[in-house]
Short mmCIF file of C-alpha atoms in Angstrom, two decimals:
data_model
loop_
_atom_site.label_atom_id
_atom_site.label_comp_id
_atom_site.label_asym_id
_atom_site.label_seq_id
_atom_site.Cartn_x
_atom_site.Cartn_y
_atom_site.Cartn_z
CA UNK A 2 1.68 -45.99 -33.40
CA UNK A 3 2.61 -42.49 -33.98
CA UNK A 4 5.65 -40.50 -32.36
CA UNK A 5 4.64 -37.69 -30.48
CA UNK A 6 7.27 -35.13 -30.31
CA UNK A 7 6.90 -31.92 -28.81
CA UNK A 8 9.49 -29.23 -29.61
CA UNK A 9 10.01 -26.74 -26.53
CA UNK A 10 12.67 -24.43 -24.92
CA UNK A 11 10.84 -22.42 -22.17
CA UNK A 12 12.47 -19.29 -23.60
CA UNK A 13 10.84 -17.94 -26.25
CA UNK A 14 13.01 -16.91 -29.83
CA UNK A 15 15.38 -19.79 -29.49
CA UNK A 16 13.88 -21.55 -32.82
CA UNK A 17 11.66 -23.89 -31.46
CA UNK A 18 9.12 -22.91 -34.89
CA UNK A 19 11.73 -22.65 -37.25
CA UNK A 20 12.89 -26.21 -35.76
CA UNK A 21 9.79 -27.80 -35.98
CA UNK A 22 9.25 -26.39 -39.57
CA UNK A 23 12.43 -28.00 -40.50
CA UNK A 24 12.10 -31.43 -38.40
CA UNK A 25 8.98 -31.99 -39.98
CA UNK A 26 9.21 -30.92 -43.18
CA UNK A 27 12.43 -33.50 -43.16
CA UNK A 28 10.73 -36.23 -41.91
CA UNK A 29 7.74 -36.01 -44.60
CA UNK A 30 10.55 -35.70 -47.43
CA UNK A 31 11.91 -39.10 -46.36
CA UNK A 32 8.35 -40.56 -46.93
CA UNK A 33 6.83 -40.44 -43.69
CA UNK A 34 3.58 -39.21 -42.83
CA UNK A 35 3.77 -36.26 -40.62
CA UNK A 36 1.55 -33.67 -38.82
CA UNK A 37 2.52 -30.69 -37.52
CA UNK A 38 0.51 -28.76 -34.29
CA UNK A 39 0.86 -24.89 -33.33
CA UNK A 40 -0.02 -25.34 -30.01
CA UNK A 41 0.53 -21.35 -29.44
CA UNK A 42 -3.12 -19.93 -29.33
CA UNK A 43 -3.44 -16.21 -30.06
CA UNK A 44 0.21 -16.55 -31.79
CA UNK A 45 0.01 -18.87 -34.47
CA UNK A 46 3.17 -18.94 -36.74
CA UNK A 47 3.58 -22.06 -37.75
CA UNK A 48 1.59 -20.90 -40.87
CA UNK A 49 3.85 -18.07 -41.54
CA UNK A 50 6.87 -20.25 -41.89
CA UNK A 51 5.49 -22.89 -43.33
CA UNK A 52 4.03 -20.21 -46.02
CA UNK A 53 0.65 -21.48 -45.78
CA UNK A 54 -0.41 -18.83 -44.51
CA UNK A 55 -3.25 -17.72 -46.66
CA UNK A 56 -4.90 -20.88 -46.75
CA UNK A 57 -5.58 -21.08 -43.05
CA UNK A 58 -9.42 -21.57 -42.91
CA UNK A 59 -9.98 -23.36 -39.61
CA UNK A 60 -7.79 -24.16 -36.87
CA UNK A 61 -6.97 -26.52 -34.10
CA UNK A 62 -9.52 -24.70 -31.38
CA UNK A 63 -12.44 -24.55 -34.05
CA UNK A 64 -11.94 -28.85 -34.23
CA UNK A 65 -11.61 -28.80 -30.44
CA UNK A 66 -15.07 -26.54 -30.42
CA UNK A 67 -16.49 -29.32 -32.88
CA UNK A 68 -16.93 -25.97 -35.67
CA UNK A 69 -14.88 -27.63 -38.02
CA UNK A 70 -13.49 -31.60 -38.63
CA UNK A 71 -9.86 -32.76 -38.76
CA UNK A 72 -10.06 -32.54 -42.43
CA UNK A 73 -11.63 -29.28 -43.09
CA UNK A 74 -8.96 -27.73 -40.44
CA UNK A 75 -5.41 -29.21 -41.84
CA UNK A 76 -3.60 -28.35 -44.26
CA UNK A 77 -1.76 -29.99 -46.91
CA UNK A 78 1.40 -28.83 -47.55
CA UNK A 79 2.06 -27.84 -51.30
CA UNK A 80 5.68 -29.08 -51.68
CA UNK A 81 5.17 -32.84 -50.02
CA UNK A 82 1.26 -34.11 -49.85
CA UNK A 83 2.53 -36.52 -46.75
CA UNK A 84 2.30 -33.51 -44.75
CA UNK A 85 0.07 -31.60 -42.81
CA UNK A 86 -0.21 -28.85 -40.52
CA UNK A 87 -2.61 -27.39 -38.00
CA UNK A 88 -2.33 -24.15 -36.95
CA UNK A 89 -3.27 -22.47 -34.24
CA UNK A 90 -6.00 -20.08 -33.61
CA UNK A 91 -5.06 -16.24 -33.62
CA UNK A 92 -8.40 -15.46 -31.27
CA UNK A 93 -6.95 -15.27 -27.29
CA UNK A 94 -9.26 -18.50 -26.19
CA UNK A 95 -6.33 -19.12 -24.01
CA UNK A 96 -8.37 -21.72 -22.22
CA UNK A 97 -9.87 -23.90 -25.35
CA UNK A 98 -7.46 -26.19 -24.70
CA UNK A 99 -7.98 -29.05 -22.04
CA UNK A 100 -6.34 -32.73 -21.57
CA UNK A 101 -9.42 -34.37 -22.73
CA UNK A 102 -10.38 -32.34 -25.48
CA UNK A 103 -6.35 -32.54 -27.38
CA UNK A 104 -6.02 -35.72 -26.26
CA UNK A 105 -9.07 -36.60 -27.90
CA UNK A 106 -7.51 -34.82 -31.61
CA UNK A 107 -4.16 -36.25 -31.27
CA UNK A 108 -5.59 -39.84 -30.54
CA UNK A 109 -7.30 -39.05 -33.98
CA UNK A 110 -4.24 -37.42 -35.76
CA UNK A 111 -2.68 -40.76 -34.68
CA UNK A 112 -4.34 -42.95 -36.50
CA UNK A 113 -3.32 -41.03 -39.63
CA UNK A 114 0.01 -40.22 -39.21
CA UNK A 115 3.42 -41.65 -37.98
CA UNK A 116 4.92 -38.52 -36.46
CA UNK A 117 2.71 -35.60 -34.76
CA UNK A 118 5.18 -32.93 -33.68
CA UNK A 119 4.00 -30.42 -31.19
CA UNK A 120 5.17 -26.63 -31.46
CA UNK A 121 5.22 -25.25 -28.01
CA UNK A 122 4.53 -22.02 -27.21
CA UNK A 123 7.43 -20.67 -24.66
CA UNK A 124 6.74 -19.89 -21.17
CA UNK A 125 5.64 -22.64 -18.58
CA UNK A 126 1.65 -21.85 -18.53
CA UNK A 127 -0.70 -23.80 -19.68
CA UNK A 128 -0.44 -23.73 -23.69
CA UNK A 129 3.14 -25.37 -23.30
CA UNK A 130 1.83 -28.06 -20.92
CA UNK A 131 -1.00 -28.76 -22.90
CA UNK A 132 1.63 -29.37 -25.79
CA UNK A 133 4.13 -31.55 -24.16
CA UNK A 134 1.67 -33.60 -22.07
CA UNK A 135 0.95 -36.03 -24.48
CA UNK A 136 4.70 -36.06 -26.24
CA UNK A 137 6.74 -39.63 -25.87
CA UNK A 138 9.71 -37.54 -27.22
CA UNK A 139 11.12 -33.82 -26.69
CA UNK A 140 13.05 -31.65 -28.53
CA UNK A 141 14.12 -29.40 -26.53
CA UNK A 142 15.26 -26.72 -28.23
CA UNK A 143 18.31 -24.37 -26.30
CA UNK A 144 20.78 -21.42 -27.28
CA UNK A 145 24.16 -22.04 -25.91
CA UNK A 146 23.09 -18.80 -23.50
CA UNK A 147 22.46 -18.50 -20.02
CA UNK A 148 18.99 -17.59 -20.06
CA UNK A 149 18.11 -20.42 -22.39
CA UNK A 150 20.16 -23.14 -20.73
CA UNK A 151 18.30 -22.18 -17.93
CA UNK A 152 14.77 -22.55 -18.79
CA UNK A 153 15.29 -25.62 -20.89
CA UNK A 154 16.19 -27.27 -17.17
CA UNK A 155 13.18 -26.18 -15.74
CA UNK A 156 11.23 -27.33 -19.39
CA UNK A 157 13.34 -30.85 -18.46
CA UNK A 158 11.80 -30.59 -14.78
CA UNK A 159 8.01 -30.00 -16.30
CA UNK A 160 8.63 -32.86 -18.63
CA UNK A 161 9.44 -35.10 -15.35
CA UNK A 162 6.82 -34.41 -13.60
CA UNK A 163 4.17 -32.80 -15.62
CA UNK A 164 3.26 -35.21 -18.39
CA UNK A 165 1.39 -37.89 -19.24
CA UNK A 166 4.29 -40.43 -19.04
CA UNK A 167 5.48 -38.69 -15.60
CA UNK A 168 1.14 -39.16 -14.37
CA UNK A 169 1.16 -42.32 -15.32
CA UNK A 170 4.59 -44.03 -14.50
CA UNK A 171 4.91 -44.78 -18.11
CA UNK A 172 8.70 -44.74 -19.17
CA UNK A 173 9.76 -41.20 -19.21
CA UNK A 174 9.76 -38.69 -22.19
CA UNK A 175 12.87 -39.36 -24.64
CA UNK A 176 14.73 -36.04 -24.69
CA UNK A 177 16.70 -34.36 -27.01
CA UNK A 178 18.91 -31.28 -27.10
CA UNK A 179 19.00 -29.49 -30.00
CA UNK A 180 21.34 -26.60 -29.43
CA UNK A 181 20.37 -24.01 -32.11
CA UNK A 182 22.59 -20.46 -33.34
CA UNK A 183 25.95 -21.99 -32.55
CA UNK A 184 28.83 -20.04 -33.45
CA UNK A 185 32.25 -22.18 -33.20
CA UNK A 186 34.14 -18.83 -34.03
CA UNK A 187 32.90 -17.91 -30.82
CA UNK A 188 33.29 -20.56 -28.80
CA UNK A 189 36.87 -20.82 -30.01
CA UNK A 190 37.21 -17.08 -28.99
CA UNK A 191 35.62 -18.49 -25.39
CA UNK A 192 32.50 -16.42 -25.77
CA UNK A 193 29.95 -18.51 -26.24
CA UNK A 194 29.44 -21.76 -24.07
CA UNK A 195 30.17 -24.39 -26.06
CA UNK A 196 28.23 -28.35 -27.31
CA UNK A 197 29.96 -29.99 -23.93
CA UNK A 198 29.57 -27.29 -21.54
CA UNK A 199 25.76 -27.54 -22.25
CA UNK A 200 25.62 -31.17 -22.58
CA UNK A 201 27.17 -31.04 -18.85
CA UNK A 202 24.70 -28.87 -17.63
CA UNK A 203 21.48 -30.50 -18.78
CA UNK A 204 22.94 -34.07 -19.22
CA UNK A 205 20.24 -34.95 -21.91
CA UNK A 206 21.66 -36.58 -25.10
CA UNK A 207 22.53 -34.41 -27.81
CA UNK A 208 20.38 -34.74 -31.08
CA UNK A 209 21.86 -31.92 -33.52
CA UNK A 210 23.74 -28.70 -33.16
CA UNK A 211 22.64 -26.14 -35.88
CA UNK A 212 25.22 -23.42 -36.60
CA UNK A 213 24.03 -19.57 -36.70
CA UNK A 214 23.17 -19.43 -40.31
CA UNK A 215 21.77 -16.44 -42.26
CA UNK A 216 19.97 -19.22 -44.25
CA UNK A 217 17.15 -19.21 -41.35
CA UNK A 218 16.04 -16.09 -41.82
CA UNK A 219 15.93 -16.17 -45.93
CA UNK A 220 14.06 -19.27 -45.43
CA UNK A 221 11.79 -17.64 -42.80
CA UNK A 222 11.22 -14.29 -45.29
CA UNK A 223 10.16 -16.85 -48.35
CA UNK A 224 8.27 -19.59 -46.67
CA UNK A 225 10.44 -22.03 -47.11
CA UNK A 226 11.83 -24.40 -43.98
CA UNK A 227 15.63 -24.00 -43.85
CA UNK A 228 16.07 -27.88 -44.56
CA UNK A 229 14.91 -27.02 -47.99
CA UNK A 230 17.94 -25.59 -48.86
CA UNK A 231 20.49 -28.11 -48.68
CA UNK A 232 23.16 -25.68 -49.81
CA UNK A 233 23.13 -24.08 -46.27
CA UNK A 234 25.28 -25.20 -43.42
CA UNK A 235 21.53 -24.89 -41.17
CA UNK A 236 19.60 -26.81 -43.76
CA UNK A 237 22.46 -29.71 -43.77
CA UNK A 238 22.82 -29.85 -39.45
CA UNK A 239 19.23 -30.12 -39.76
CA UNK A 240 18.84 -33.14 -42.16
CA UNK A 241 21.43 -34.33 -39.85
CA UNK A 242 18.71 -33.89 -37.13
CA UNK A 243 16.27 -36.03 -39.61
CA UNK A 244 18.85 -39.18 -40.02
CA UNK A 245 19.38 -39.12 -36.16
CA UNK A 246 15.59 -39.11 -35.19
CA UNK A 247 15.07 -42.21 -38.02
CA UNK A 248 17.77 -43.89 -35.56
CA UNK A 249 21.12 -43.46 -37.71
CA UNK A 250 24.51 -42.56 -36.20
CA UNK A 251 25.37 -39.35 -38.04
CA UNK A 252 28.69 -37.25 -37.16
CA UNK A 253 28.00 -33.74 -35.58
CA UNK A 254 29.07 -31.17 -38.57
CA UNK A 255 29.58 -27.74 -38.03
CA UNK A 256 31.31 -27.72 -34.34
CA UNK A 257 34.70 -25.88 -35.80
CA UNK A 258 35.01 -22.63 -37.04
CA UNK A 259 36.11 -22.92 -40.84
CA UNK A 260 39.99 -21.76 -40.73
CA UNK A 261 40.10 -19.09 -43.92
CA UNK A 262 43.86 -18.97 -44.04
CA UNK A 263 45.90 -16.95 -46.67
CA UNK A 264 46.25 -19.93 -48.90
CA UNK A 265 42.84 -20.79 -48.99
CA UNK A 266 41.70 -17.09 -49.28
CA UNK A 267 44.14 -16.71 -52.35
CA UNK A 268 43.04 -19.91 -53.95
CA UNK A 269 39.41 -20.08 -52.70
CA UNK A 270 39.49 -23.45 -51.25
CA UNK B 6 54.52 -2.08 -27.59
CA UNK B 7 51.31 -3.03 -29.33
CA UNK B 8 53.40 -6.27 -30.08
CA UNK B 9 54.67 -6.94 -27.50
CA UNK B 10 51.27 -6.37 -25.58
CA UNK B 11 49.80 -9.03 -28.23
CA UNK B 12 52.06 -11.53 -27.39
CA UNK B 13 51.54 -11.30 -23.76
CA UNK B 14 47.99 -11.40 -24.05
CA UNK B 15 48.49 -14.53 -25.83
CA UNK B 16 50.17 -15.84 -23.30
CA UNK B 17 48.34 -15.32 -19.97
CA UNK B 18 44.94 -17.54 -20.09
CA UNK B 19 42.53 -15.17 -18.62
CA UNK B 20 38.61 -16.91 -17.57
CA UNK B 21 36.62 -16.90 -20.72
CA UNK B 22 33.19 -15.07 -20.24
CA UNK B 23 32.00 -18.91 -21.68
CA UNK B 24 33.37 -20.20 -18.37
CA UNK B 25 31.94 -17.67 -16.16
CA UNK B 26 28.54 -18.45 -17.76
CA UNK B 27 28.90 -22.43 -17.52
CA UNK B 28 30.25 -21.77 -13.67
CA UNK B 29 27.15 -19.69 -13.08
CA UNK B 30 24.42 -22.05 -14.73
CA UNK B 31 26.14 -25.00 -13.18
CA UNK B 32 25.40 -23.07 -9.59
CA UNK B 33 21.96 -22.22 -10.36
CA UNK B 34 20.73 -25.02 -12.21
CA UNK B 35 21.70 -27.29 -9.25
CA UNK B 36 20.77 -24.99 -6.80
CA UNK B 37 17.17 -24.73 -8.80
CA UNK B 38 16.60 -28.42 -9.55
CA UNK B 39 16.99 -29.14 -5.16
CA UNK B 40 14.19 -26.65 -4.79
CA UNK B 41 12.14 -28.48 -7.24
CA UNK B 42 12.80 -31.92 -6.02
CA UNK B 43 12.72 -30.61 -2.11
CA UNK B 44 10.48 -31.45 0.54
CA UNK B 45 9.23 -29.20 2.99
CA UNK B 46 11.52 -28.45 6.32
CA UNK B 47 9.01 -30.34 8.94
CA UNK B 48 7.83 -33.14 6.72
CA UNK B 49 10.79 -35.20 8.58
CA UNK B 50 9.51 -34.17 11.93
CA UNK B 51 5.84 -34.59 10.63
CA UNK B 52 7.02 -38.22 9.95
CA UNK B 53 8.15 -39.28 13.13
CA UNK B 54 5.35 -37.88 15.06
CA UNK B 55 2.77 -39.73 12.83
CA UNK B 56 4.72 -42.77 13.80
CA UNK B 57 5.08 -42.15 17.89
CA UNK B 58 0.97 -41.84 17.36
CA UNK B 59 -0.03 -44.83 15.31
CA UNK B 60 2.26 -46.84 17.12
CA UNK B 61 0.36 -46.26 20.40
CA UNK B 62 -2.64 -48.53 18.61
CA UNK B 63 -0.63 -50.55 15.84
CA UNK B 64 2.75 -51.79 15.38
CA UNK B 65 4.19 -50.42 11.84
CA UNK B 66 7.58 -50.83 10.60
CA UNK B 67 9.14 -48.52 8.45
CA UNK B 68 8.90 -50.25 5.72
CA UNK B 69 5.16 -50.04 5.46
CA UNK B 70 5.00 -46.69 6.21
CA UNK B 71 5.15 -44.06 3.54
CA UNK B 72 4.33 -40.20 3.32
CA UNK B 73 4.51 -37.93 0.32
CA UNK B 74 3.63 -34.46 -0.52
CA UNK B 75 3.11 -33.97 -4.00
CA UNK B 76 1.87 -31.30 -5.81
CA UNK B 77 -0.64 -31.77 -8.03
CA UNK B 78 -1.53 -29.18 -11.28
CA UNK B 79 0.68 -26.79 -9.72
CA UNK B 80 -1.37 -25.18 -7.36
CA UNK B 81 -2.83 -27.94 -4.99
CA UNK B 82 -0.68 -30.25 -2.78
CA UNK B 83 -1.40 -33.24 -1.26
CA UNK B 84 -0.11 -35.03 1.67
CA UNK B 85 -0.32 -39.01 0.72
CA UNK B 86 -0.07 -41.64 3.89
CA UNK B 87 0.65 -45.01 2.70
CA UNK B 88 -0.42 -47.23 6.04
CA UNK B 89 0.08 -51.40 5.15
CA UNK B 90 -1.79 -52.88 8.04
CA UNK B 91 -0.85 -56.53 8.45
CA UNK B 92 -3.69 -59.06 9.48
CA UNK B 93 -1.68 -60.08 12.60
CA UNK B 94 -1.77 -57.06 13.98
CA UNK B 95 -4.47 -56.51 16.43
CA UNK B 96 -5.01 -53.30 18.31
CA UNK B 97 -3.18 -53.25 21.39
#
């Protein structure tokens, strides 16, 4: 049976896209077969930093409306054929989505692939309940800021009491925190809250910490998920994330601020 | 005086702006996450009324009594009774 991740936040720009780029682009490389969803109607994106953009044709409301199959609307991904993504439509059919009608696609996408990851929209209305209803697992996505710490509680509280698992009585949504734009230099300098103080506040276990890298935005200009390049401090917390969602115990990396002393600044070590 | 000023500043361990935030979303969050999980103000008084009624005609224990408000899609909220009759039980 497939996994059904969603990745959410509730606040929107904390890298919940650029995440599930990554996460799934990760898990295809190690062989599996993986789907990604833009579940943002009117905003798709997905596309853009996937950079499959121009070969969008249909998209996940023209399957729900029955205009186009499955097949017709993914899209293979160039660099890894185990992959596929479905983006969302850019028309404002806010409403095409219903419990019935995704749960009727993903019940479908299920049968062909192992993982279907969900990327939310932010915000609490319907789009983002209509893409962690289904989920068995959640990402959820946080900055180590107050605004963000505080809407991924209330995205915790949704997942609770708003999904499937929560209708139901099913065992409850596997959570994740993935705490994304970490600076250790500033959590040393006692600026930024740091992996435990968040940990303490949303007590939900800790899946990967991804250090503010520069790398995420070059990879977001060319198309390119971050985990692609493995050179980058982002790309390598990220295939972190990968080893730790296949069920391996990987160290946290990137939690201290690199010391540049005057030796190693003279000798470039 | 610049050095010595750096050394004192060293010293003295003023409250991080990193604390102040974790002591503030600590407050909130808890104070947010009672609301969510919190029952309405009368819903204990609601309770024992029901009871003083239906135990003019029935006998119920507490036990097979429930009541629940949930809230259903948001926007609609339902108030569940959970009655267990027992077949002893006659009408008095």
């Amino acid at each position: 049976m497939a996994r059904i991740i969603v990745v959410t936040s509730g606040k929107g720009g904390v890298g919940k896209t650029t995440s599930s780029a990554a996460i799934g682009l990760g898990l295809a490389l190690k062989g599996h077969k993986v789907v990604l969803i833009d579940f943002d109607i009117g905003l798709r994106n997905l596309d853009l930093i996937m950079g499959c953009e121009r070969r969008v044709v249909y998209d996940f409301v023209n399957v729900i409306n029955g205009e186009a199959t499955l097949n017709q609307a993914l899209i293979k991904d160039k660099r890894v054929s185990s992959l596929s993504i479905l983006p969302a439509s850019q028309t404002r059919d806010k409403d095409a989505l219903n419990k019935e009608n995704v749960g009727k696609v993903l019940e479908d996408l299920g049968k062909l692939y192992d993982f279907i990851i969900c990327d939310s929209p932010a915000g609490i209305e319907a789009g983002a309940m209509m893409a962690l209803y289904y989920a068995d697992e959640a990402i959820i996505t946080t900055n180590p800021e107050v605004s963000s710490v505080r809407d991924s509680d209330r995205i915790i509280g949704m997942l609770a009491s708003r999904s499937r698992r929560a209708e139901l009585g099913l065992e409850p949504i596997k959570e994740h925190l993935l705490l994304t734009r970490y600076s250790p230099k500033r959590v040393a300098e006692g600026e930024m809250l740091s992996v435990e103080d968040v940990e303490d506040i949303l007590s939900i276990p800790l899946l990967g910490v991804i250090p503010e890298s520069q790398a995420v935005l070059k990879a977001s200009n060319a198309g390119e998920p971050v985990i692609l390049d493995t050179e980058s401090d982002a790309g390598q917390a990220y295939q972190d994330v990968i080893d730790r969602l296949l069920g391996e115990t990987i160290d946290f990396r990137f939690l201290v601020a690199e010391k540049k002393g005057i030796f190693s600044r003279m000798f470039g070590g | 005086m610049a050095l010595l000023d750096y050394f004192l500043r060293k010293k003295e361990k003023q409250v991080t702006t990193a604390s102040r935030a974790k002591e503030r979303l600590q407050i909130i969050v808890a104070h947010e996450r009672n609301s969510r999980n919190k029952q309405p103000d009368y819903l204990p008084q609601l309770t024992a009324d029901i009871l003083v009624v239906l135990r003019k005609y029935i006998q119920v224990s507490d036990e097979s009594f429930s009541i629940k408000l949930d809230n259903k899609d948001g926007d609609l909220n339902v108030l569940e009774l959970n009655i267990e009759l027992h077949d002893e039980q006659s009408p008095s």
